[in-house]
Amino acid sequence: MRSVQALAVAVLSVLIISDVSRAAEPKSGGIFRIYHRDSPGSASIHEGATYSLNVPFMPIFNNLVIFDQHIAQNSASTIRPELAESWAWSGDNKTLTFKLRKDVKWHDGKPFTAADVKCTFDMLMGKSQQKFRQNPRKSWYEQVEEVTTNGDYEASFKLKRPQPALLSLLASGYSPVYPCHVSPAEMRTKPVGTGPFKFVEFKANESIKLTKNPDYFKKGLPYLDGIEFTIIPNRSTAILGFVSGKFDMTFPTEVSIPLLKDVKSQAPNAVCVVEPNNVSTNIIINSTAPPFDNLDIRRALALALDRKAFIQIMFEGQGDIGGTMEPAPDGLWAMPKDMLEQIPGYGPDIEKNREEARKLMQKAGYGPDKHLQIKVSTRNIAVYRDPRDHPDRPDQEHLHRRRARRRRHRAMVPEDRPQGLLARPQPHRQCRRRARPVVLRELCLRLGAELHQLLQQGDREAVRPAVGRDQHRQAQEAGLGDRQEAAGRRRASDHLPCPHRHLLAALREECHDHVQQLI
């Protein structure tokens, strides 16, 4: 199933130049501000499997070759040299040789050479002493026998057999060249690249900051002084930030059609675009485990899905049905419509499809008195949660129940747990806490960190000396909770450098002063 999604809500009017002559002359300066949908697990692109990682960190790096960023649709004809000056295939198409640039330096001042190319791809192929903690794209290079160097500025990929796609894989945003002299562990926290921007800081769940590389080998670039990503997992909150002018652009593909309409109504000076997204909305099942090791049940599942209704509910009809590849007209490898409709579940008669699905389920032993229960798991990101939480027909009662489970999931509190802010037993407490509704609990979980950071600003310096004290009485006098009593540990509450009576006065219920309230 394929869908057209809102790709970007970009550049407020302060960035738009109406004068064509002025628009042709880019100006240097300014910080580009964008929100990020997720907090990456590290800064190492080669150890990640999502563009939540390579979008913020790719500006630090360069590839050997790259797709032309000024052409909307990638193809083999749009591949351009980057760290390489040129490339050539051997007569038997089993050796790909790159001539490298001689004017490139790493951000720490060391020169870029062919040895860096060999080190990077040896690690990706698992042939190096240094290992990546995760290597999700190792299979891309299974046909590469070895990477060799000829001096400092020539590197060759020798293949076991011809692999025409290799050049396109090397042009991907997941294929940067790493420095030989920096360990994989360092690249996870303080990446060093050759790209237009240098790494400044990465605060998990808060922000990612990059600054201009003044020694970039492409003279005159970059135009920006820096890029700042603010991590906001909640999509509605992020959109509000964009509408208020906090951000210059939304995160690509993270704007739903209803939110796009809100932006257009609240920020008429924003440029809004809807573009095809080459990512399929799909259900991935384990065909080796019951019950989906049964071919009939897998076929019944495919037949039961109403893809048109799904697109209508999820994207208000702005979507296309496709197979594995992106549908036409944007997908160059799209399956013809008449061929696609021959695949189980893709035929236009949904009732006929579902009748066949019922017969297959009855054959497998299921029916009105025996239902098949399925658990659907997905990443905790809005664009992934949406398909999970929506049925394939507009059944409002059913939809409400699904959304209720979604709220509990986001609040990270199982259904069978108590409703208090803290669900674990608290034998040390000398007071009772009344149950609080899901809304308050979710508010605390979402905003607790920001609230804590905001409210502690005035007391941070005054209280910090007391935080390190180990004695209960000294910490109590400073107005700090004592972790020895709050969580059974024998040290002061160094995780909350603000008097609890100030931070959580609204939540206290006649507890003793030395009992710390935790969000």
XYZ file of C-alpha atoms in Angstrom:
519
model
C 0.000 0.000 0.000
C 1.395 3.373 -0.978
C 0.363 6.822 0.091
C 0.966 10.441 -0.792
C 1.835 12.395 2.334
C 2.574 16.001 3.160
C 6.289 16.115 2.551
C 7.201 19.497 3.965
C 5.767 22.736 5.269
C 8.611 25.040 4.515
C 10.067 28.517 4.802
C 7.957 31.231 6.332
C 7.665 34.482 4.423
C 10.718 35.958 6.131
C 12.799 33.567 4.064
C 10.942 34.058 0.792
C 12.454 36.507 -1.686
C 9.880 37.718 -4.177
C 12.377 39.578 -6.342
C 13.620 37.049 -8.900
C 16.914 38.854 -9.410
C 17.622 38.759 -5.674
C 16.588 35.108 -5.428
C 19.299 34.226 -7.938
C 21.971 35.515 -5.542
C 21.984 33.451 -2.339
C 23.103 35.265 0.781
C 25.294 33.821 3.499
C 24.373 33.743 7.158
C 21.598 32.653 9.465
C 20.712 29.551 11.446
C 18.321 27.084 9.849
C 15.845 25.855 12.478
C 13.884 22.660 12.041
C 12.151 20.278 14.424
C 13.039 16.594 14.544
C 10.501 13.810 15.018
C 12.722 11.502 17.066
C 15.854 11.292 19.204
C 18.451 9.205 17.335
C 20.173 6.428 19.251
C 23.585 7.780 18.235
C 25.268 10.045 15.685
C 26.753 7.179 13.637
C 24.910 6.910 10.319
C 26.444 3.525 9.483
C 25.024 2.072 12.683
C 21.480 3.319 12.123
C 18.625 2.032 10.005
C 16.411 5.107 9.897
C 16.533 8.529 8.344
C 15.776 9.906 11.798
C 19.534 9.530 12.135
C 20.932 10.406 8.730
C 18.791 13.550 8.188
C 20.399 15.524 11.044
C 23.907 14.052 10.721
C 24.462 13.724 6.970
C 25.413 17.445 6.680
C 28.571 16.507 8.631
C 29.722 14.035 5.973
C 30.368 13.496 2.288
C 29.963 10.447 0.031
C 32.238 9.344 -2.754
C 29.317 10.181 -5.051
C 25.869 11.629 -4.374
C 22.563 12.146 -6.151
C 22.171 15.695 -7.463
C 20.285 17.481 -4.685
C 18.740 19.954 -7.141
C 16.856 17.222 -9.024
C 13.740 15.960 -7.244
C 13.838 12.363 -8.489
C 16.956 10.244 -8.115
C 18.216 8.146 -11.009
C 21.528 6.749 -12.212
C 21.844 9.738 -14.540
C 21.708 12.220 -11.619
C 24.719 10.804 -9.703
C 27.446 13.409 -9.204
C 31.025 13.198 -7.816
C 31.628 14.425 -4.280
C 34.750 13.135 -2.503
C 35.571 11.470 -5.812
C 36.531 13.575 -8.813
C 35.526 10.826 -11.249
C 34.831 7.105 -11.515
C 35.128 4.373 -14.116
C 34.122 0.721 -14.562
C 36.521 -1.891 -15.859
C 35.788 -3.711 -19.113
C 34.277 -6.716 -17.306
C 32.219 -4.447 -14.964
C 33.795 -6.088 -11.926
C 36.005 -3.185 -10.778
C 34.795 0.322 -9.944
C 37.638 2.824 -9.546
C 37.390 6.297 -8.023
C 39.835 9.173 -8.483
C 39.696 11.183 -5.246
C 39.911 14.902 -4.488
C 43.200 16.171 -3.073
C 41.888 19.300 -1.334
C 39.716 17.709 1.353
C 40.330 17.814 5.108
C 38.529 16.243 8.007
C 36.996 18.629 10.512
C 39.921 18.008 12.879
C 42.373 19.194 10.200
C 43.744 15.827 9.055
C 43.817 15.128 5.291
C 41.292 12.850 3.599
C 42.915 9.974 1.666
C 42.052 6.676 -0.009
C 42.858 4.921 3.277
C 39.696 6.448 4.764
C 37.629 4.945 1.944
C 39.147 1.516 2.508
C 38.669 1.730 6.307
C 35.014 2.708 5.975
C 34.004 -0.066 3.613
C 36.183 -2.704 5.279
C 34.199 -2.018 8.465
C 30.923 -2.205 6.548
C 31.953 -5.560 5.091
C 33.089 -6.843 8.503
C 36.726 -7.190 7.400
C 38.231 -4.678 9.808
C 39.533 -5.109 13.347
C 37.289 -2.237 14.370
C 33.635 -3.204 14.340
C 30.366 -1.325 14.130
C 28.040 -2.050 17.038
C 25.264 -2.485 14.462
C 25.693 -2.893 10.721
C 22.243 -2.806 9.067
C 23.540 -2.349 5.494
C 26.286 -4.943 5.414
C 24.345 -6.850 2.741
C 24.751 -3.917 0.333
C 28.386 -4.907 -0.113
C 28.131 -8.702 -0.273
C 29.338 -8.697 -3.876
C 32.411 -6.587 -3.040
C 35.446 -8.861 -2.842
C 37.746 -6.130 -1.509
C 38.507 -2.418 -1.554
C 42.034 -1.549 -2.663
C 44.008 1.682 -2.820
C 46.537 2.970 -5.313
C 48.368 5.772 -3.552
C 46.497 8.353 -1.492
C 43.981 9.415 -4.095
C 42.662 6.324 -5.832
C 40.377 3.595 -4.450
C 38.835 0.601 -6.227
C 35.934 -1.700 -5.416
C 36.628 -5.187 -6.771
C 33.473 -7.258 -7.190
C 32.769 -10.982 -7.187
C 30.344 -10.402 -10.040
C 28.899 -7.297 -11.750
C 26.625 -5.236 -9.499
C 25.089 -2.342 -11.483
C 23.350 -0.951 -8.359
C 26.598 -0.411 -6.437
C 27.083 3.156 -7.647
C 23.529 4.081 -6.615
C 24.070 2.546 -3.178
C 27.228 4.612 -2.757
C 25.240 7.742 -3.684
C 22.709 7.100 -0.908
C 22.489 9.292 2.187
C 23.387 6.170 4.189
C 26.857 5.841 2.595
C 29.174 8.530 4.036
C 32.915 8.043 4.270
C 34.270 7.871 7.837
C 37.759 8.917 9.021
C 40.267 6.124 9.613
C 41.745 7.819 12.686
C 38.436 8.119 14.619
C 37.018 5.022 16.328
C 33.424 3.833 15.778
C 32.719 4.568 19.457
C 33.753 8.224 19.045
C 31.666 8.534 15.880
C 28.564 7.675 17.899
C 28.915 10.718 20.157
C 31.263 13.211 18.436
C 31.260 12.514 14.698
C 34.063 13.908 12.539
C 33.399 14.407 8.840
C 34.461 16.359 5.767
C 31.040 17.899 5.116
C 29.736 21.479 4.988
C 28.813 21.478 8.701
C 30.699 20.521 11.852
C 29.223 18.738 14.834
C 28.576 20.970 17.871
C 26.425 18.973 20.283
C 23.800 16.288 20.537
C 21.533 16.341 23.578
C 19.322 13.266 23.552
C 15.610 14.127 23.476
C 16.476 17.838 23.265
C 18.483 19.072 20.295
C 21.182 18.560 17.673
C 23.369 21.508 16.653
C 25.732 21.887 13.700
C 27.905 24.829 12.702
C 29.395 25.990 9.420
C 32.648 24.384 8.238
C 34.755 27.384 7.118
C 37.272 25.061 5.406
C 34.756 23.171 3.269
C 36.313 22.107 -0.035
C 33.375 23.478 -2.039
C 34.292 27.138 -1.967
C 31.543 29.559 -0.973
C 29.494 26.844 0.698
C 27.610 26.406 2.889
C 25.558 29.587 2.960
C 24.153 28.917 6.421
C 26.018 29.606 9.651
C 24.470 26.555 11.247
C 21.575 24.126 11.596
C 19.584 23.493 14.763
C 17.291 20.481 15.166
C 14.887 20.631 18.116
C 13.643 17.171 19.049
C 9.851 17.195 19.495
C 8.262 13.732 19.226
C 4.730 15.126 19.544
C 3.675 16.125 16.059
C 0.968 18.602 17.063
C 3.351 20.408 19.405
C 5.953 20.609 16.655
C 3.443 22.048 14.183
C 2.399 24.684 16.732
C 6.063 25.630 17.020
C 6.293 26.018 13.272
C 3.117 28.119 13.078
C 4.417 30.391 15.837
C 7.644 30.992 13.907
C 9.968 28.913 16.090
C 11.005 26.768 13.106
C 11.757 27.532 9.484
C 10.641 24.138 8.208
C 8.834 21.027 9.377
C 10.493 17.618 9.424
C 9.938 15.962 5.991
C 6.986 13.556 5.707
C 5.842 14.227 9.290
C 2.857 16.412 8.406
C -0.582 14.822 8.117
C -3.175 16.226 5.717
C -5.373 17.624 8.559
C -2.330 19.314 10.116
C -1.380 20.689 6.721
C -4.784 22.363 6.533
C -4.263 23.828 10.007
C -0.940 25.298 8.932
C -2.463 26.849 5.833
C -5.199 28.494 7.908
C -2.966 29.669 10.772
C 0.191 30.572 8.827
C -0.853 31.788 5.357
C 2.707 32.978 4.721
C 4.031 29.400 4.859
C 4.825 27.465 1.697
C 3.110 24.067 1.909
C 3.857 21.188 -0.448
C 2.345 17.728 -0.872
C 4.677 15.285 -2.585
C 4.813 11.503 -3.103
C 6.630 9.648 -0.355
C 8.611 6.610 -1.471
C 7.850 4.667 1.708
C 5.111 2.054 1.753
C 2.550 1.745 4.532
C 2.619 -1.981 5.169
C 2.036 -4.830 7.590
C 5.101 -7.018 8.075
C 4.358 -10.469 9.439
C 6.515 -13.346 10.647
C 5.748 -16.112 8.163
C 7.721 -18.679 10.176
C 5.647 -18.417 13.374
C 2.012 -19.488 13.963
C -0.549 -18.541 12.848
C 1.047 -16.808 9.858
C 3.106 -19.825 8.912
C -0.200 -20.894 7.353
C -0.375 -19.640 3.760
C -4.191 -19.458 3.861
C -4.146 -17.059 6.818
C -1.555 -14.827 5.163
C -3.668 -14.723 2.012
C -6.823 -13.995 4.032
C -5.107 -11.045 5.718
C -4.097 -9.610 2.352
C -7.622 -10.068 0.998
C -9.337 -8.481 4.021
C -7.597 -5.097 3.837
C -9.599 -2.286 2.228
C -6.787 -0.159 0.880
C -9.016 2.534 -0.637
C -10.833 3.072 2.659
C -7.512 3.191 4.488
C -6.218 5.943 2.211
C -9.492 7.852 2.551
C -9.327 7.764 6.366
C -5.584 8.319 6.746
C -4.871 10.804 3.966
C -8.318 12.095 3.000
C -8.022 10.330 -0.333
C -4.658 11.849 -1.255
C -2.844 8.592 -1.882
C -2.197 5.829 -4.379
C -2.325 2.058 -4.092
C 0.877 0.356 -5.103
C 2.905 -2.783 -4.575
C 6.476 -2.967 -3.354
C 7.627 -0.165 -5.645
C 6.297 3.397 -5.730
C 3.133 3.621 -7.887
C 2.940 5.514 -11.157
C 3.210 8.177 -12.362
C 5.997 9.123 -9.953
C 7.337 5.581 -9.576
C 9.487 4.661 -12.563
C 9.390 0.967 -11.569
C 5.655 0.877 -10.860
C 3.673 -2.290 -11.539
C 0.977 -1.779 -14.232
C -2.518 -1.399 -12.764
C -3.978 -4.460 -14.514
C -1.134 -6.608 -13.204
C -1.396 -5.157 -9.687
C -5.112 -5.986 -9.486
C -4.330 -9.668 -10.001
C -2.494 -9.805 -6.663
C -4.655 -11.086 -3.750
C -6.294 -8.123 -1.992
C -5.565 -5.572 -4.719
C -8.659 -6.292 -6.803
C -11.289 -3.516 -6.876
C -14.166 -5.657 -5.465
C -13.532 -5.512 -1.701
C -16.607 -7.576 -0.770
C -15.549 -10.355 -3.119
C -12.063 -10.266 -1.607
C -13.414 -10.477 1.939
C -15.769 -13.332 1.132
C -12.786 -15.307 -0.118
C -10.895 -14.321 3.052
C -13.754 -15.636 5.263
C -13.674 -19.010 3.516
C -9.915 -19.275 4.008
C -10.232 -18.415 7.711
C -12.991 -20.993 8.173
C -10.787 -23.561 6.484
C -8.067 -22.727 9.028
C -10.506 -23.248 11.914
C -11.541 -19.639 12.615
C -15.018 -18.129 12.549
C -17.598 -16.093 14.506
C -16.970 -18.190 17.624
C -13.176 -18.260 17.300
C -11.454 -15.015 16.414
C -7.820 -14.531 15.514
C -6.221 -12.070 17.938
C -3.306 -10.047 16.599
C -0.863 -7.741 18.364
C 0.407 -4.909 16.158
C 3.722 -3.326 17.174
C 5.275 -0.260 15.635
C 7.780 2.502 16.296
C 6.602 5.184 18.699
C 6.563 7.884 16.033
C 3.347 9.527 14.859
C 3.675 8.632 11.183
C 4.022 4.955 12.185
C 1.392 4.989 14.926
C -1.315 6.434 12.678
C -1.743 3.365 10.430
C -1.723 1.087 13.467
C -4.469 3.012 15.206
C -6.861 3.360 12.287
C -9.214 0.602 11.109
C -9.818 0.149 7.390
C -13.382 1.483 7.581
C -14.887 4.568 9.306
C -16.429 2.660 12.248
C -16.440 5.400 14.884
C -16.998 3.184 17.919
C -14.214 0.851 16.869
C -11.967 3.804 16.117
C -12.576 5.221 19.600
C -11.510 2.004 21.296
C -8.330 1.829 19.255
C -7.428 5.394 20.105
C -8.003 4.799 23.815
C -5.434 2.010 23.750
C -3.084 4.320 21.929
C -3.330 6.930 24.689
C -2.473 4.348 27.320
C 0.478 3.246 25.256
C 1.797 6.781 24.958
C 1.440 7.289 28.682
C 3.629 4.192 29.155
C 1.270 2.802 31.815
C -0.153 -0.728 31.244
C -3.909 -1.142 31.500
C -3.748 -3.233 34.673
C -1.552 -0.811 36.610
C -2.783 1.696 39.241
C -3.617 5.197 38.105
C -1.219 7.178 40.307
C 1.799 9.063 38.993
C 3.977 6.349 40.490
C 2.613 2.851 40.076
C 5.310 1.020 42.054
C 4.817 0.274 45.774
C 5.988 3.084 48.034
C 6.399 1.563 51.539
C 8.338 4.613 52.741
C 5.460 7.032 52.093
C 3.575 8.431 55.059
C 0.723 9.813 53.004
C -1.733 8.604 50.393
C -1.859 9.721 46.795
C -5.209 9.938 45.101
C -5.574 8.443 41.641
C -5.073 10.969 38.867
C -6.654 10.773 35.446
C -4.794 9.644 32.357
C -4.637 13.199 31.037
C -2.618 14.496 33.983
C -0.372 11.468 33.998
C 0.341 11.880 30.300
C 0.953 15.608 30.773
C 3.519 14.894 33.473
C 5.271 12.280 31.366
C 5.430 14.520 28.320
C 6.229 17.830 29.920
C 7.994 16.803 33.104
C 11.473 17.285 31.699
C 10.658 20.697 30.219
C 8.832 21.798 33.373
C 11.746 20.731 35.511
C 14.241 22.578 33.323
C 12.107 25.722 33.258
C 11.362 25.925 36.969
C 14.838 25.135 38.173
C 16.548 28.024 36.370
C 16.268 30.434 39.284
C 17.442 27.955 41.902
C 20.067 26.009 39.974
C 23.208 27.800 41.186
C 22.016 28.303 44.740
C 21.036 24.712 45.237
C 23.788 22.900 43.333
C 26.315 22.965 46.229
C 23.783 21.158 48.404
C 23.127 18.516 45.784
C 26.475 16.863 46.292
C 26.073 16.565 50.032
C 25.673 13.044 51.280
C 24.049 13.816 54.604
C 20.290 13.655 54.791
C 19.983 16.677 57.123
C 22.064 18.959 54.856
C 20.012 18.030 51.831
C 16.784 18.519 53.763
C 17.853 21.958 54.920
C 18.498 22.925 51.316
C 14.964 21.920 50.449
C 16.008 18.839 48.508
C 14.369 15.443 48.655
C 16.550 12.633 49.939
C 16.935 9.659 47.630
C 17.654 7.446 50.614
C 14.002 7.819 51.580
C 12.498 8.497 48.169
C 14.009 5.575 46.302
C 15.979 3.494 48.776
C 19.412 4.787 47.771
C 22.070 6.209 50.043
C 22.811 9.539 48.445
C 21.236 12.940 47.975
C 18.754 13.624 45.214
C 21.194 14.850 42.584
C 18.746 14.328 39.756
C 16.466 17.129 40.929
C 18.557 20.278 41.631
C 15.551 22.302 42.724
C 13.630 22.267 46.017
C 10.777 19.835 45.576
C 8.457 22.177 47.467
C 8.887 24.716 44.646
C 8.760 22.296 41.755
C 5.828 20.169 42.765
C 3.850 22.270 45.213
C 0.709 21.733 43.177
C 0.985 17.958 43.476
C 1.764 17.639 47.184
C -0.864 16.190 49.474
C 0.255 16.852 53.039
C 3.345 14.658 52.740
C 6.269 15.270 55.049
C 8.780 17.727 53.674
C 11.517 15.143 53.336
C 9.408 12.898 51.098
C 10.259 13.796 47.527
C 7.557 13.775 44.879
C 8.747 12.256 41.612
C 7.338 12.893 38.171
